Amino acid sequence: MARRYKKVEGGHGHHGGAWKVAYADFVTAMMALFMVMWLLASTDQKSRVEISNYFRSGILPEGELAMNTAAQIKPSVIEEAGVPPPSAEQASMDSNAEAAKQISDKLGRLAAIDSEMAEVIKNVKIKITPEGVLIETVDEDKGLLFDLSSSKLTPAMQRFLKAFAPIVVKVGRPVEINGHTDARKFAHGSKLNNWDLSYQRAAAAREILEGNGVPGSQIVGLYARASTQLYDPQNPLASQNRRLSFLLRVTEAADKAVRVDNIDATLANPAAALPAPAEPVAKPADTPPADDGGEHAK
């Protein structure tokens, strides 16, 4: 008995090559669109007119082949300009960061070999600002920096300033010294106030720095801040507000290019830049501080 074989048609007809043709058309269209967009972005109006004329006739009005002109299209602005140089502000901040690291490293080495010095250095705060490097000695330990109600520096603070002076000289930047107090008022009728006290503290620091090698010409400002620039504004009476701050300024050229908001004095004309209440006050006569007023713990 003869067997009959049934032919089974394959079920994969949908796997033909039609989709490849459609995909190739799509890719070609995208490439053409990219070329048009690139030509529009990288050519000026005159070049676009010349290219348009070429695709119409192949000849420019002057008789030159349009493709010869198209081959001379200028590079884009990014290609011509290359990498732009850093801004003056960024260059200043980079310089400040380098100076801050140098100061921090030197103070860290001092703290590692001198435990008494380490007690003061742990209260030193270094901040990078557009105007320079701000070093603040904050009285975290209540009496570590100054005697009570006095501008007299403690022996520990005097030792720190003597060690800090060579660092200031090494960095070589103009330095501005600021004296600060907390917001506690002196007793009514006292001949001394927070303006006087903050100035005397700044002056005491200047005397030690100059006595240990810092040239007088490097110290460009000596300011009484009183309680106008509190370290802890939320706690005006906090001991941290009683401090000295040293601003190692950027050079004069960079200072002209970069204006600063967080410190109000400028190297070229510090007096004009100060707000009215923060002008340096004249050093008073040797008047003993009141025992029952002022900071009580300054």
Short mmCIF file of C-alpha atoms in Angstrom, two decimals:
data_model
loop_
_atom_site.label_atom_id
_atom_site.label_comp_id
_atom_site.label_asym_id
_atom_site.label_seq_id
_atom_site.Cartn_x
_atom_site.Cartn_y
_atom_site.Cartn_z
CA MET A 1 0.00 0.00 0.00
CA ALA A 2 1.47 3.30 -1.10
CA ARG A 3 1.99 5.94 1.58
CA ARG A 4 0.95 9.51 1.03
CA TYR A 5 3.09 12.28 2.49
CA LYS A 6 1.55 15.59 3.49
CA LYS A 7 3.66 18.66 2.83
CA VAL A 8 3.73 21.01 5.83
CA GLU A 9 4.24 24.68 5.03
CA GLY A 10 6.74 26.53 7.24
CA GLY A 11 5.25 28.94 9.79
CA HIS A 12 8.00 31.52 9.70
CA GLY A 13 7.08 33.60 6.72
CA HIS A 14 7.04 36.74 8.84
CA HIS A 15 10.83 36.49 9.16
CA GLY A 16 11.39 37.88 5.66
CA GLY A 17 13.76 40.74 4.79
CA ALA A 18 11.20 43.54 4.34
CA TRP A 19 11.92 45.01 7.79
CA LYS A 20 15.60 45.33 6.91
CA VAL A 21 14.76 47.49 3.94
CA ALA A 22 12.54 49.70 6.09
CA TYR A 23 15.24 49.98 8.75
CA ALA A 24 17.86 50.92 6.15
CA ASP A 25 15.57 53.64 4.82
CA PHE A 26 15.09 54.97 8.35
CA VAL A 27 18.85 55.06 9.07
CA THR A 28 19.49 56.81 5.76
CA ALA A 29 16.85 59.41 6.54
CA MET A 30 18.34 60.02 10.00
CA MET A 31 21.81 60.43 8.48
CA ALA A 32 20.47 62.91 5.96
CA LEU A 33 18.72 64.83 8.74
CA PHE A 34 21.94 64.89 10.76
CA MET A 35 23.90 66.24 7.81
CA VAL A 36 21.35 69.00 7.23
CA MET A 37 21.37 69.99 10.90
CA TRP A 38 25.19 69.95 11.00
CA LEU A 39 25.41 72.18 7.92
CA LEU A 40 22.90 74.62 9.39
CA ALA A 41 24.82 74.79 12.67
CA SER A 42 28.35 75.06 11.27
CA THR A 43 27.91 77.45 8.35
CA ASP A 44 26.97 81.08 7.98
CA GLN A 45 24.21 82.43 5.74
CA LYS A 46 26.54 83.04 2.79
CA SER A 47 27.91 79.49 2.87
CA ARG A 48 24.40 78.03 3.07
CA VAL A 49 23.39 79.99 -0.04
CA GLU A 50 26.47 78.72 -1.91
CA ILE A 51 25.79 75.12 -0.93
CA SER A 52 22.17 75.51 -2.00
CA ASN A 53 23.32 76.85 -5.37
CA TYR A 54 25.64 73.89 -5.80
CA PHE A 55 22.85 71.37 -5.35
CA ARG A 56 20.81 73.26 -7.93
CA SER A 57 23.47 73.77 -10.61
CA GLY A 58 26.84 72.60 -9.31
CA ILE A 59 28.35 76.01 -10.20
CA LEU A 60 28.69 79.12 -8.05
CA PRO A 61 27.71 82.51 -9.52
CA GLU A 62 31.40 83.42 -9.70
CA GLY A 63 32.09 80.28 -11.72
CA GLU A 64 33.85 78.34 -8.91
CA LEU A 65 32.71 74.91 -7.91
CA ALA A 66 30.57 75.15 -4.81
CA MET A 67 32.20 72.10 -3.25
CA ASN A 68 35.59 73.84 -3.27
CA THR A 69 34.14 76.62 -1.13
CA ALA A 70 32.26 74.22 1.10
CA ALA A 71 35.52 72.45 1.89
CA GLN A 72 36.85 75.67 3.44
CA ILE A 73 34.07 76.11 6.03
CA LYS A 74 35.45 77.44 9.32
CA PRO A 75 35.51 75.13 12.32
CA SER A 76 32.90 75.66 15.00
CA VAL A 77 33.53 78.10 17.85
CA ILE A 78 34.38 75.29 20.26
CA GLU A 79 37.05 73.92 17.95
CA GLU A 80 38.60 77.34 17.37
CA ALA A 81 38.53 78.50 20.96
CA GLY A 82 39.74 75.27 22.51
CA VAL A 83 39.50 75.03 26.31
CA PRO A 84 38.76 78.46 27.82
CA PRO A 85 41.15 79.67 30.53
CA PRO A 86 39.92 79.54 34.14
CA SER A 87 38.11 82.61 35.38
CA ALA A 88 39.83 85.04 37.73
CA GLU A 89 37.51 83.94 40.54
CA GLN A 90 38.29 80.24 40.03
CA ALA A 91 42.03 80.94 39.89
CA SER A 92 41.74 82.91 43.13
CA MET A 93 39.84 80.10 44.88
CA ASP A 94 42.41 77.53 43.73
CA SER A 95 45.20 79.70 45.12
CA ASN A 96 43.30 80.10 48.40
CA ALA A 97 42.79 76.34 48.69
CA GLU A 98 46.52 75.75 48.22
CA ALA A 99 47.40 78.35 50.86
CA ALA A 100 44.83 76.93 53.29
CA LYS A 101 46.29 73.43 52.92
CA GLN A 102 49.79 74.78 53.52
CA ILE A 103 48.68 76.52 56.72
CA SER A 104 46.69 73.51 57.94
CA ASP A 105 49.63 71.15 57.37
CA LYS A 106 52.04 73.37 59.29
CA LEU A 107 49.65 73.81 62.22
CA GLY A 108 49.01 70.07 62.26
CA ARG A 109 52.73 69.36 62.59
CA LEU A 110 52.98 71.86 65.45
CA ALA A 111 50.06 70.22 67.27
CA ALA A 112 51.63 66.79 66.86
CA ILE A 113 54.83 67.76 68.69
CA ASP A 114 53.50 70.24 71.26
CA SER A 115 50.54 69.25 73.44
CA GLU A 116 50.10 72.75 74.90
CA MET A 117 50.07 74.24 71.42
CA ALA A 118 47.58 71.58 70.36
CA GLU A 119 45.06 72.95 72.89
CA VAL A 120 45.00 76.25 71.02
CA ILE A 121 45.28 74.78 67.53
CA LYS A 122 42.19 72.62 68.05
CA ASN A 123 40.26 75.90 68.40
CA VAL A 124 41.64 77.30 65.12
CA LYS A 125 39.17 77.38 62.23
CA ILE A 126 40.39 77.80 58.63
CA LYS A 127 37.95 78.96 55.99
CA ILE A 128 38.48 79.54 52.27
CA THR A 129 36.76 82.65 50.95
CA PRO A 130 36.98 84.44 47.58
CA GLU A 131 38.91 87.23 49.32
CA GLY A 132 41.52 85.02 50.93
CA VAL A 133 42.15 82.46 53.66
CA LEU A 134 40.42 83.27 56.94
CA ILE A 135 42.04 81.86 60.10
CA GLU A 136 40.00 82.28 63.27
CA THR A 137 41.16 81.52 66.80
CA VAL A 138 37.92 80.81 68.63
CA ASP A 139 37.69 80.82 72.43
CA GLU A 140 35.93 77.46 72.68
CA ASP A 141 37.40 76.75 76.13
CA LYS A 142 36.29 80.03 77.78
CA GLY A 143 39.44 81.86 78.75
CA LEU A 144 41.95 79.96 76.65
CA LEU A 145 42.80 83.01 74.52
CA PHE A 146 42.29 86.07 76.74
CA ASP A 147 42.31 86.94 80.41
CA LEU A 148 38.95 87.83 81.91
CA SER A 149 37.49 91.13 80.61
CA SER A 150 40.87 91.96 79.16
CA SER A 151 42.78 92.23 75.92
CA LYS A 152 45.77 90.52 77.51
CA LEU A 153 46.57 87.32 75.66
CA THR A 154 47.08 84.16 77.67
CA PRO A 155 50.54 82.54 77.60
CA ALA A 156 49.14 79.73 75.43
CA MET A 157 47.80 82.21 72.88
CA GLN A 158 51.07 84.14 72.89
CA ARG A 159 52.98 80.93 72.12
CA PHE A 160 50.59 80.16 69.30
CA LEU A 161 51.03 83.59 67.71
CA LYS A 162 54.81 83.31 67.96
CA ALA A 163 54.62 80.00 66.07
CA PHE A 164 52.03 81.39 63.65
CA ALA A 165 54.21 84.36 62.65
CA PRO A 166 56.70 82.35 60.51
CA ILE A 167 53.75 80.72 58.72
CA VAL A 168 52.36 84.15 57.84
CA VAL A 169 55.77 85.19 56.53
CA LYS A 170 56.12 81.96 54.52
CA VAL A 171 52.72 82.31 52.86
CA GLY A 172 53.67 85.88 51.99
CA ARG A 173 50.17 87.31 51.72
CA PRO A 174 48.96 90.62 53.12
CA VAL A 175 47.32 89.96 56.49
CA GLU A 176 44.36 91.72 58.07
CA ILE A 177 43.86 91.33 61.84
CA ASN A 178 40.36 91.55 63.32
CA GLY A 179 39.42 91.65 67.00
CA HIS A 180 35.98 90.37 68.05
CA THR A 181 33.88 90.29 71.22
CA ASP A 182 30.56 88.78 72.19
CA ALA A 183 27.44 90.94 72.46
CA ARG A 184 27.50 91.41 76.24
CA LYS A 185 27.64 95.09 77.17
CA PHE A 186 29.96 96.71 79.65
CA ALA A 187 28.54 98.24 82.82
CA HIS A 188 26.92 101.63 82.42
CA GLY A 189 29.46 104.40 82.88
CA SER A 190 32.46 102.24 82.04
CA LYS A 191 35.12 104.00 79.99
CA LEU A 192 35.78 100.79 78.07
CA ASN A 193 33.42 99.21 75.55
CA ASN A 194 33.44 96.31 73.12
CA TRP A 195 34.89 98.46 70.32
CA ASP A 196 37.87 99.39 72.47
CA LEU A 197 38.33 95.84 73.71
CA SER A 198 38.22 94.27 70.25
CA TYR A 199 40.73 96.81 68.94
CA GLN A 200 43.09 96.17 71.85
CA ARG A 201 42.96 92.43 71.19
CA ALA A 202 43.81 92.94 67.52
CA ALA A 203 46.63 95.32 68.48
CA ALA A 204 48.03 92.80 70.97
CA ALA A 205 48.13 90.15 68.24
CA ARG A 206 49.81 92.56 65.82
CA GLU A 207 52.53 93.35 68.35
CA ILE A 208 53.40 89.67 68.78
CA LEU A 209 53.37 88.95 65.04
CA GLU A 210 55.63 91.90 64.28
CA GLY A 211 57.89 90.96 67.15
CA ASN A 212 58.36 87.52 65.63
CA GLY A 213 59.28 88.39 62.09
CA VAL A 214 56.13 89.55 60.28
CA PRO A 215 57.02 92.82 58.47
CA GLY A 216 54.86 95.77 59.37
CA SER A 217 54.20 96.32 55.67
CA GLN A 218 52.61 92.87 55.43
CA ILE A 219 49.95 93.82 57.99
CA VAL A 220 47.50 95.85 55.90
CA GLY A 221 44.63 96.27 58.34
CA LEU A 222 43.88 96.32 62.06
CA TYR A 223 40.16 96.38 62.82
CA ALA A 224 37.81 96.53 65.77
CA ARG A 225 34.75 94.42 64.99
CA ALA A 226 33.19 94.36 68.47
CA SER A 227 30.11 92.10 68.15
CA THR A 228 29.23 93.00 64.54
CA GLN A 229 30.52 89.71 63.08
CA LEU A 230 29.47 87.03 65.54
CA TYR A 231 30.89 83.54 65.07
CA ASP A 232 27.68 82.11 66.56
CA PRO A 233 24.87 84.54 65.63
CA GLN A 234 22.28 82.33 67.31
CA ASN A 235 24.05 82.76 70.65
CA PRO A 236 25.39 86.34 70.84
CA LEU A 237 26.82 85.80 74.34
CA ALA A 238 28.63 82.55 73.49
CA SER A 239 32.34 82.37 74.26
CA GLN A 240 33.06 81.40 70.63
CA ASN A 241 32.27 84.97 69.60
CA ARG A 242 35.34 86.19 71.53
CA ARG A 243 38.11 85.62 69.04
CA LEU A 244 40.83 86.90 66.76
CA SER A 245 40.64 86.42 63.01
CA PHE A 246 43.42 86.73 60.45
CA LEU A 247 42.58 87.20 56.79
CA LEU A 248 45.48 86.28 54.51
CA ARG A 249 44.33 88.19 51.49
CA VAL A 250 44.71 87.41 47.81
CA THR A 251 47.16 89.57 45.90
CA GLU A 252 46.14 93.08 44.90
CA ALA A 253 45.69 92.09 41.24
CA ALA A 254 43.34 89.25 42.11
CA ASP A 255 41.59 91.43 44.68
CA LYS A 256 40.65 93.91 41.96
CA ALA A 257 39.19 91.12 39.83
CA VAL A 258 37.20 89.44 42.61
CA ARG A 259 34.84 91.36 44.88
CA VAL A 260 34.04 89.81 48.24
CA ASP A 261 30.86 89.96 50.31
CA ASN A 262 31.74 88.14 53.51
CA ILE A 263 34.64 90.38 54.61
CA ASP A 264 34.05 94.11 54.21
CA ALA A 265 37.57 95.55 53.96
CA THR A 266 39.56 95.73 50.71
CA LEU A 267 43.30 95.82 50.25
CA ALA A 268 43.39 98.96 48.11
CA ASN A 269 41.15 101.11 50.32
CA PRO A 270 40.13 99.37 53.53
CA ALA A 271 38.72 102.45 55.25
CA ALA A 272 36.28 103.20 52.43
CA ALA A 273 35.03 99.62 52.35
CA LEU A 274 34.19 99.40 56.05
CA PRO A 275 30.62 99.97 57.23
CA ALA A 276 30.24 103.10 59.33
CA PRO A 277 30.01 101.42 62.75
CA ALA A 278 32.98 99.17 62.07
CA GLU A 279 35.60 101.83 61.50
CA PRO A 280 38.80 101.31 63.49
CA VAL A 281 38.69 103.22 66.72
CA ALA A 282 41.60 105.07 68.22
CA LYS A 283 43.49 103.15 70.80
CA PRO A 284 42.36 104.52 74.17
CA ALA A 285 44.63 105.51 76.98
CA ASP A 286 45.72 102.79 79.33
CA THR A 287 42.40 102.55 81.07
CA PRO A 288 41.90 99.46 83.23
CA PRO A 289 38.82 97.46 82.19
CA ALA A 290 35.80 97.45 84.44
CA ASP A 291 35.62 94.38 86.59
CA ASP A 292 31.83 94.22 86.64
CA GLY A 293 31.02 94.81 82.98
CA GLY A 294 31.67 93.74 79.44
CA GLU A 295 31.97 90.12 78.63
CA HIS A 296 32.72 89.06 82.20
CA ALA A 297 34.64 86.19 80.69
CA LYS A 298 36.49 87.89 77.86
#
